Amino acid sequence: MKFLFGLALLIGLAASRPDDRSYLTYQMSPEIDSDEVGQFRGSKLTNCTCGTTNKASGRIVGGKETLPNEYPFMVGLGLVTPVRMVVDEILCGAALLTEYHAITAAHCTFLNHQVYLALTVGDHDQTNRNKPEYHRVYLVDKIIEHEGWNERTVEHDIAILVTKERMQLSQHARPICLPNRQPNIVGQHVKVAGWGKTAFQGHTSPVLLKVSLKVIDIKFCNEQYPHQLTTKTVPTQLCTYSYMRDSCQQDSGGPVFWADPESNRYTLVGIVSFGAGCASTMPGVNTDVYAYSDWIQETVNNNSPQAVATCAKIG
Ligand SMILES: *[C@@H]1O[C@H](CO)[C@@H](O)[C@H](O)[C@H]1NC(C)=O
């Protein structure tokens, strides 16, 4: 579900865009997608198991479809028929934080408080009715959007989902690591995964896709979306850019994740918010996760059926 406001904005601003396209000349270094990331320990440990991957041995070169369950933190937020517990449609992406919590964008949830939402965990191919044995569907019991969420300005686009039932963590369902400080990642690659539902084309991908993006200095997003980023001094948004034509296949609310070289684990640095349409040269605007660390911890602690903790790198 690509936020429509983003679409309107893209059209509205197309004419007034500054000519400075210097961010386009950022050299794309080869995509880091080795089989080691998220598998072996780095020089620093994490305080619980997070940000791991499941990959077959051998490098994946230029692959856009993920391997099934490659990112065990990746979950779909979907409309569900409660009795059958079958997800009818994936609306947005989300990432696992704990046994009871997932994180997504507020624009994915704020119009969906009156419907049954569920997390589809360990999912890959939406059309496959013969799900792997590790696939689970958990009903969302509670949605907490950031108090400052503003649908007009698309600020504070972050929400936490609490499940009714304790989610079973395993190799196939693992939390993502949260950043324990603001990572300095401008110019570095991050990834987004999603089932690719967009308002631009209105179709979804049956299988989970991934795309590599580059983190761009926030000032480029400020220039491209002048009315959008009102918080120019507080880094609550993360600007990304991709020259790949299919960057629209990223899914709103889904995780923007970075392979922290110290922990060798995938760390949640952003949540897909708006922008970056299909074949667009507009940068993507994501919620900066570290900027909301206190809110995330408070929300998790105050809305948990049992005591649970998020995971982060130690030190
Ligand atoms: C891990 O560390 C983070 C802070 O960096 C903390 O919020 C979290 O509760 C810790 N988790 C565990 C399991 O100790």
Short mmCIF file of C-alpha atoms and ligand atoms in Angstrom, two decimals:
data_model
loop_
_atom_site.label_atom_id
_atom_site.label_comp_id
_atom_site.label_asym_id
_atom_site.label_seq_id
_atom_site.Cartn_x
_atom_site.Cartn_y
_atom_site.Cartn_z
CA MET A 1 0.00 0.00 0.00
CA LYS A 2 1.93 2.93 -1.24
CA PHE A 3 0.62 6.00 0.49
CA LEU A 4 -1.47 8.02 -1.93
CA PHE A 5 -0.20 11.27 -0.51
CA GLY A 6 3.20 10.31 -1.81
CA LEU A 7 1.75 9.85 -5.27
CA ALA A 8 0.01 13.22 -5.22
CA LEU A 9 3.20 14.76 -4.01
CA LEU A 10 5.26 13.20 -6.78
CA ILE A 11 2.95 14.64 -9.40
CA GLY A 12 2.66 17.97 -7.64
CA LEU A 13 6.33 18.48 -7.26
CA ALA A 14 7.53 17.12 -10.57
CA ALA A 15 7.63 20.56 -12.10
CA SER A 16 9.25 22.33 -9.19
CA ARG A 17 12.06 19.88 -8.62
CA PRO A 18 15.47 21.47 -8.36
CA ASP A 19 17.91 20.57 -11.06
CA ASP A 20 20.54 19.41 -8.68
CA ARG A 21 20.76 15.73 -9.45
CA SER A 22 24.20 15.27 -8.01
CA TYR A 23 22.96 12.50 -5.76
CA LEU A 24 22.29 10.47 -8.89
CA THR A 25 25.98 10.32 -9.55
CA TYR A 26 26.70 8.55 -6.30
CA GLN A 27 28.57 5.55 -7.53
CA MET A 28 26.73 2.38 -6.85
CA SER A 29 29.22 0.01 -5.36
CA PRO A 30 28.56 -3.67 -6.02
CA GLU A 31 25.63 -4.93 -4.06
CA ILE A 32 26.71 -6.63 -0.89
CA ASP A 33 24.65 -9.76 -0.73
CA SER A 34 27.09 -12.40 0.30
CA ASP A 35 25.92 -15.49 2.07
CA GLU A 36 27.90 -14.51 5.15
CA VAL A 37 25.81 -11.49 6.13
CA GLY A 38 23.51 -12.36 8.98
CA GLN A 39 24.99 -15.80 9.42
CA PHE A 40 28.26 -15.71 11.31
CA ARG A 41 29.12 -13.70 14.37
CA GLY A 42 30.74 -10.34 13.96
CA SER A 43 33.26 -8.74 16.29
CA LYS A 44 30.40 -7.50 18.47
CA LEU A 45 27.58 -9.61 19.83
CA THR A 46 23.90 -8.85 20.17
CA ASN A 47 21.99 -9.19 23.44
CA CYS A 48 19.50 -11.63 21.88
CA THR A 49 19.44 -13.40 18.54
CA CYS A 50 18.41 -10.95 15.85
CA GLY A 51 18.97 -9.93 12.25
CA THR A 52 19.95 -13.39 11.07
CA THR A 53 19.34 -14.78 7.61
CA ASN A 54 18.57 -18.17 6.10
CA LYS A 55 20.41 -18.71 2.87
CA ALA A 56 21.61 -21.61 0.87
CA SER A 57 25.36 -21.64 0.50
CA GLY A 58 26.71 -19.77 -2.47
CA ARG A 59 26.42 -16.17 -3.44
CA ILE A 60 23.22 -14.66 -4.72
CA VAL A 61 24.22 -12.31 -7.47
CA GLY A 62 21.73 -9.69 -8.53
CA GLY A 63 18.82 -11.77 -7.31
CA LYS A 64 15.69 -9.79 -6.71
CA GLU A 65 13.44 -12.51 -5.40
CA THR A 66 14.46 -13.44 -1.91
CA LEU A 67 15.03 -17.05 -1.00
CA PRO A 68 12.11 -18.45 0.97
CA ASN A 69 12.55 -17.29 4.56
CA GLU A 70 15.82 -15.52 3.73
CA TYR A 71 14.86 -12.73 6.14
CA PRO A 72 13.15 -14.35 9.12
CA PHE A 73 12.34 -10.92 10.58
CA MET A 74 10.21 -10.02 7.55
CA VAL A 75 6.47 -10.29 8.10
CA GLY A 76 3.43 -9.27 6.12
CA LEU A 77 0.60 -7.24 7.61
CA GLY A 78 -2.57 -8.53 6.08
CA LEU A 79 -6.32 -8.61 6.15
CA VAL A 80 -7.41 -11.87 7.64
CA THR A 81 -10.53 -13.97 7.87
CA PRO A 82 -10.36 -14.66 11.62
CA VAL A 83 -11.90 -18.10 11.85
CA ARG A 84 -9.88 -19.60 9.05
CA MET A 85 -6.85 -17.45 9.90
CA VAL A 86 -5.99 -17.10 6.23
CA VAL A 87 -4.45 -13.85 5.12
CA ASP A 88 -6.52 -12.61 2.20
CA GLU A 89 -4.33 -9.73 1.19
CA ILE A 90 -1.00 -8.35 2.36
CA LEU A 91 -1.39 -4.61 2.89
CA CYS A 92 2.05 -3.69 4.10
CA GLY A 93 5.37 -5.00 5.26
CA ALA A 94 6.48 -5.14 8.89
CA ALA A 95 9.40 -6.47 10.90
CA LEU A 96 9.47 -8.62 14.02
CA LEU A 97 10.76 -6.94 17.17
CA THR A 98 9.86 -9.41 19.92
CA GLU A 99 7.60 -12.43 20.56
CA TYR A 100 4.63 -10.05 20.71
CA HIS A 101 5.61 -7.06 18.62
CA ALA A 102 6.17 -6.03 15.04
CA ILE A 103 6.92 -2.60 13.66
CA THR A 104 5.43 -0.93 10.60
CA ALA A 105 4.35 2.49 9.29
CA ALA A 106 1.41 4.38 10.81
CA HIS A 107 0.01 5.04 7.34
CA CYS A 108 -0.48 1.28 7.01
CA THR A 109 -2.59 0.98 10.14
CA PHE A 110 -4.50 4.19 10.87
CA LEU A 111 -7.40 3.41 8.54
CA ASN A 112 -7.45 -0.25 9.53
CA HIS A 113 -8.54 -0.27 13.15
CA GLN A 114 -11.96 -1.68 12.33
CA VAL A 115 -10.77 -4.70 10.36
CA TYR A 116 -9.04 -7.92 11.33
CA LEU A 117 -5.34 -7.61 10.78
CA ALA A 118 -2.81 -10.35 11.14
CA LEU A 119 0.89 -10.90 10.78
CA THR A 120 1.93 -13.55 8.31
CA VAL A 121 5.24 -14.92 9.56
CA GLY A 122 7.58 -17.10 7.55
CA ASP A 123 5.66 -16.29 4.38
CA HIS A 124 7.15 -16.13 0.90
CA ASP A 125 4.71 -16.89 -1.89
CA GLN A 126 1.29 -15.38 -1.26
CA THR A 127 -0.36 -17.57 -3.85
CA ASN A 128 0.95 -20.79 -2.39
CA ARG A 129 -1.68 -22.42 -0.21
CA ASN A 130 0.74 -25.16 0.82
CA LYS A 131 2.75 -23.05 3.21
CA PRO A 132 5.97 -24.36 4.75
CA GLU A 133 5.56 -25.91 8.18
CA TYR A 134 7.09 -22.86 9.85
CA HIS A 135 4.53 -20.46 8.41
CA ARG A 136 2.23 -18.87 11.02
CA VAL A 137 -0.55 -16.31 11.10
CA TYR A 138 -1.00 -14.24 14.27
CA LEU A 139 -3.96 -11.98 14.90
CA VAL A 140 -3.05 -8.38 15.71
CA ASP A 141 -4.60 -7.46 19.05
CA LYS A 142 -3.49 -3.88 19.38
CA ILE A 143 -2.14 -1.15 17.11
CA ILE A 144 -0.19 1.75 18.56
CA GLU A 145 0.56 4.57 16.18
CA HIS A 146 2.93 7.32 17.20
CA GLU A 147 1.02 10.09 18.98
CA GLY A 148 2.49 12.59 16.55
CA TRP A 149 1.44 10.67 13.43
CA ASN A 150 0.13 13.21 10.96
CA GLU A 151 -1.48 11.94 7.78
CA ARG A 152 -1.22 15.34 6.14
CA THR A 153 2.50 15.82 6.60
CA VAL A 154 3.28 12.07 6.86
CA GLU A 155 5.37 12.78 9.92
CA HIS A 156 6.05 10.25 12.66
CA ASP A 157 5.03 7.44 10.32
CA ILE A 158 5.62 4.59 12.73
CA ALA A 159 3.40 2.06 14.50
CA ILE A 160 3.78 -0.99 16.68
CA LEU A 161 1.58 -4.05 16.37
CA VAL A 162 0.93 -6.32 19.34
CA THR A 163 -0.21 -9.87 18.76
CA LYS A 164 -2.74 -11.68 20.91
CA GLU A 165 -0.75 -14.85 21.01
CA ARG A 166 2.94 -15.19 21.81
CA MET A 167 4.76 -15.67 18.53
CA GLN A 168 6.97 -18.70 18.35
CA LEU A 169 10.53 -17.61 17.59
CA SER A 170 12.78 -19.98 15.70
CA GLN A 171 15.29 -20.02 12.90
CA HIS A 172 12.34 -19.06 10.69
CA ALA A 173 10.88 -16.26 12.82
CA ARG A 174 13.45 -14.01 14.42
CA PRO A 175 13.46 -10.38 15.45
CA ILE A 176 15.46 -7.78 13.60
CA CYS A 177 18.15 -5.95 15.58
CA LEU A 178 17.44 -2.37 16.61
CA PRO A 179 20.23 0.19 16.35
CA ASN A 180 21.78 1.04 19.71
CA ARG A 181 23.11 4.32 18.35
CA GLN A 182 22.61 6.36 15.20
CA PRO A 183 24.55 4.47 12.55
CA ASN A 184 26.52 6.64 10.17
CA ILE A 185 25.25 5.11 6.94
CA VAL A 186 24.98 7.93 4.43
CA GLY A 187 26.37 6.58 1.17
CA GLN A 188 25.95 2.98 2.25
CA HIS A 189 23.67 0.27 0.93
CA VAL A 190 20.56 -0.80 2.74
CA LYS A 191 17.86 -3.22 1.69
CA VAL A 192 14.12 -3.20 1.52
CA ALA A 193 11.98 -6.29 1.11
CA GLY A 194 8.31 -6.48 0.33
CA TRP A 195 5.49 -8.04 -1.60
CA GLY A 196 5.43 -4.94 -3.69
CA LYS A 197 1.93 -3.63 -3.51
CA THR A 198 1.95 -0.12 -4.87
CA ALA A 199 -0.68 2.47 -5.66
CA PHE A 200 1.12 3.12 -8.92
CA GLN A 201 0.37 -0.16 -10.58
CA GLY A 202 -1.90 -1.76 -8.06
CA HIS A 203 -0.44 -5.21 -8.34
CA THR A 204 1.47 -7.23 -5.84
CA SER A 205 4.24 -9.70 -6.22
CA PRO A 206 3.30 -13.19 -5.13
CA VAL A 207 6.83 -13.72 -3.81
CA LEU A 208 8.87 -11.60 -1.45
CA LEU A 209 11.19 -9.28 -3.34
CA LYS A 210 14.20 -7.32 -2.19
CA VAL A 211 15.87 -4.24 -3.50
CA SER A 212 19.13 -2.55 -2.64
CA LEU A 213 19.02 1.17 -1.93
CA LYS A 214 21.58 3.75 -1.07
CA VAL A 215 21.23 6.07 1.91
CA ILE A 216 21.42 9.67 0.72
CA ASP A 217 22.02 12.77 2.79
CA ILE A 218 18.68 14.02 4.13
CA LYS A 219 19.23 17.36 2.45
CA PHE A 220 18.56 15.76 -0.95
CA CYS A 221 15.16 14.60 0.27
CA ASN A 222 14.57 18.05 1.70
CA GLU A 223 15.22 19.53 -1.72
CA GLN A 224 13.01 17.03 -3.53
CA TYR A 225 10.13 17.24 -1.08
CA PRO A 226 10.37 20.78 0.23
CA HIS A 227 7.02 20.89 2.04
CA GLN A 228 7.29 17.43 3.37
CA LEU A 229 10.20 17.39 5.72
CA THR A 230 9.32 19.96 8.28
CA THR A 231 11.80 18.57 10.75
CA LYS A 232 14.93 19.50 8.92
CA THR A 233 17.18 19.59 11.94
CA VAL A 234 15.83 16.53 13.73
CA PRO A 235 16.75 13.46 11.72
CA THR A 236 13.47 11.60 11.99
CA GLN A 237 13.53 10.55 8.36
CA LEU A 238 15.97 8.56 6.32
CA CYS A 239 16.42 9.31 2.66
CA THR A 240 17.14 6.48 0.20
CA TYR A 241 17.66 6.30 -3.49
CA SER A 242 17.80 3.53 -6.03
CA TYR A 243 18.46 3.71 -9.71
CA MET A 244 16.91 0.32 -10.17
CA ARG A 245 13.75 0.61 -12.17
CA ASP A 246 11.78 -1.59 -9.90
CA SER A 247 12.40 0.17 -6.65
CA CYS A 248 8.65 0.66 -6.45
CA GLN A 249 8.43 -2.97 -5.54
CA GLN A 250 9.36 -2.07 -2.03
CA ASP A 251 6.47 -2.36 0.31
CA SER A 252 5.18 0.42 2.52
CA GLY A 253 5.74 -0.12 6.20
CA GLY A 254 8.42 -2.67 5.48
CA PRO A 255 11.87 -2.66 7.02
CA VAL A 256 14.84 -0.75 5.65
CA PHE A 257 17.69 -2.85 6.95
CA TRP A 258 21.43 -2.49 7.06
CA ALA A 259 24.10 -5.14 7.53
CA ASP A 260 25.97 -3.82 10.55
CA PRO A 261 29.56 -4.88 9.90
CA GLU A 262 30.34 -5.03 13.62
CA SER A 263 27.62 -7.48 14.52
CA ASN A 264 27.26 -8.96 11.02
CA ARG A 265 23.52 -8.78 11.62
CA TYR A 266 20.73 -6.97 9.84
CA THR A 267 19.70 -3.90 11.77
CA LEU A 268 16.49 -1.94 11.29
CA VAL A 269 17.43 1.57 10.26
CA GLY A 270 14.20 2.68 8.59
CA ILE A 271 10.55 2.01 7.82
CA VAL A 272 9.32 2.65 4.28
CA SER A 273 7.14 5.75 4.38
CA PHE A 274 6.59 7.42 1.00
CA GLY A 275 8.08 8.44 -2.31
CA ALA A 276 10.19 6.60 -4.84
CA GLY A 277 7.58 5.60 -7.36
CA CYS A 278 8.14 3.10 -10.15
CA ALA A 279 11.06 4.06 -12.37
CA SER A 280 11.14 7.32 -10.51
CA THR A 281 14.25 9.29 -9.81
CA MET A 282 12.69 10.61 -6.65
CA PRO A 283 14.32 9.49 -3.46
CA GLY A 284 12.42 7.39 -0.95
CA VAL A 285 11.54 8.78 2.43
CA ASN A 286 11.63 6.40 5.35
CA THR A 287 11.04 6.82 9.05
CA ASP A 288 14.39 6.90 10.83
CA VAL A 289 14.13 4.14 13.40
CA TYR A 290 16.90 5.27 15.73
CA ALA A 291 15.15 8.64 16.18
CA TYR A 292 12.23 6.72 17.71
CA SER A 293 14.23 4.42 19.99
CA ASP A 294 12.71 5.74 23.22
CA TRP A 295 9.20 5.60 21.82
CA ILE A 296 9.74 2.04 20.61
CA GLN A 297 11.04 0.84 24.00
CA GLU A 298 8.26 2.58 25.90
CA THR A 299 5.58 1.28 23.57
CA VAL A 300 6.88 -2.27 23.72
CA ASN A 301 7.20 -2.18 27.52
CA ASN A 302 3.76 -0.65 28.07
CA ASN A 303 1.94 -2.90 25.62
CA SER A 304 3.09 -6.42 26.20
CA PRO A 305 1.10 -9.32 27.62
CA GLN A 306 4.35 -10.62 29.09
CA ALA A 307 7.76 -9.06 29.64
CA VAL A 308 9.79 -9.20 26.43
CA ALA A 309 12.79 -7.29 25.17
CA THR A 310 13.96 -6.05 21.80
CA CYS A 311 17.40 -7.04 20.52
CA ALA A 312 20.40 -4.81 19.81
CA LYS A 313 24.14 -4.93 19.45
CA ILE A 314 26.08 -4.82 22.71
CA GLY A 315 28.50 -1.94 22.96
C1 LIG B 1 19.17 -5.15 24.33
O1 LIG B 1 19.67 -3.81 24.35
C2 LIG B 1 18.71 -2.80 24.13
C3 LIG B 1 19.40 -1.44 24.22
O2 LIG B 1 20.51 -1.35 23.48
C4 LIG B 1 17.61 -2.87 25.16
O3 LIG B 1 16.61 -1.90 24.87
C5 LIG B 1 16.99 -4.24 25.19
O4 LIG B 1 16.03 -4.33 26.21
C6 LIG B 1 18.08 -5.30 25.37
N1 LIG B 1 17.51 -6.63 25.26
C7 LIG B 1 17.79 -7.63 26.10
C8 LIG B 1 17.21 -8.97 25.80
O5 LIG B 1 18.49 -7.48 27.09
#
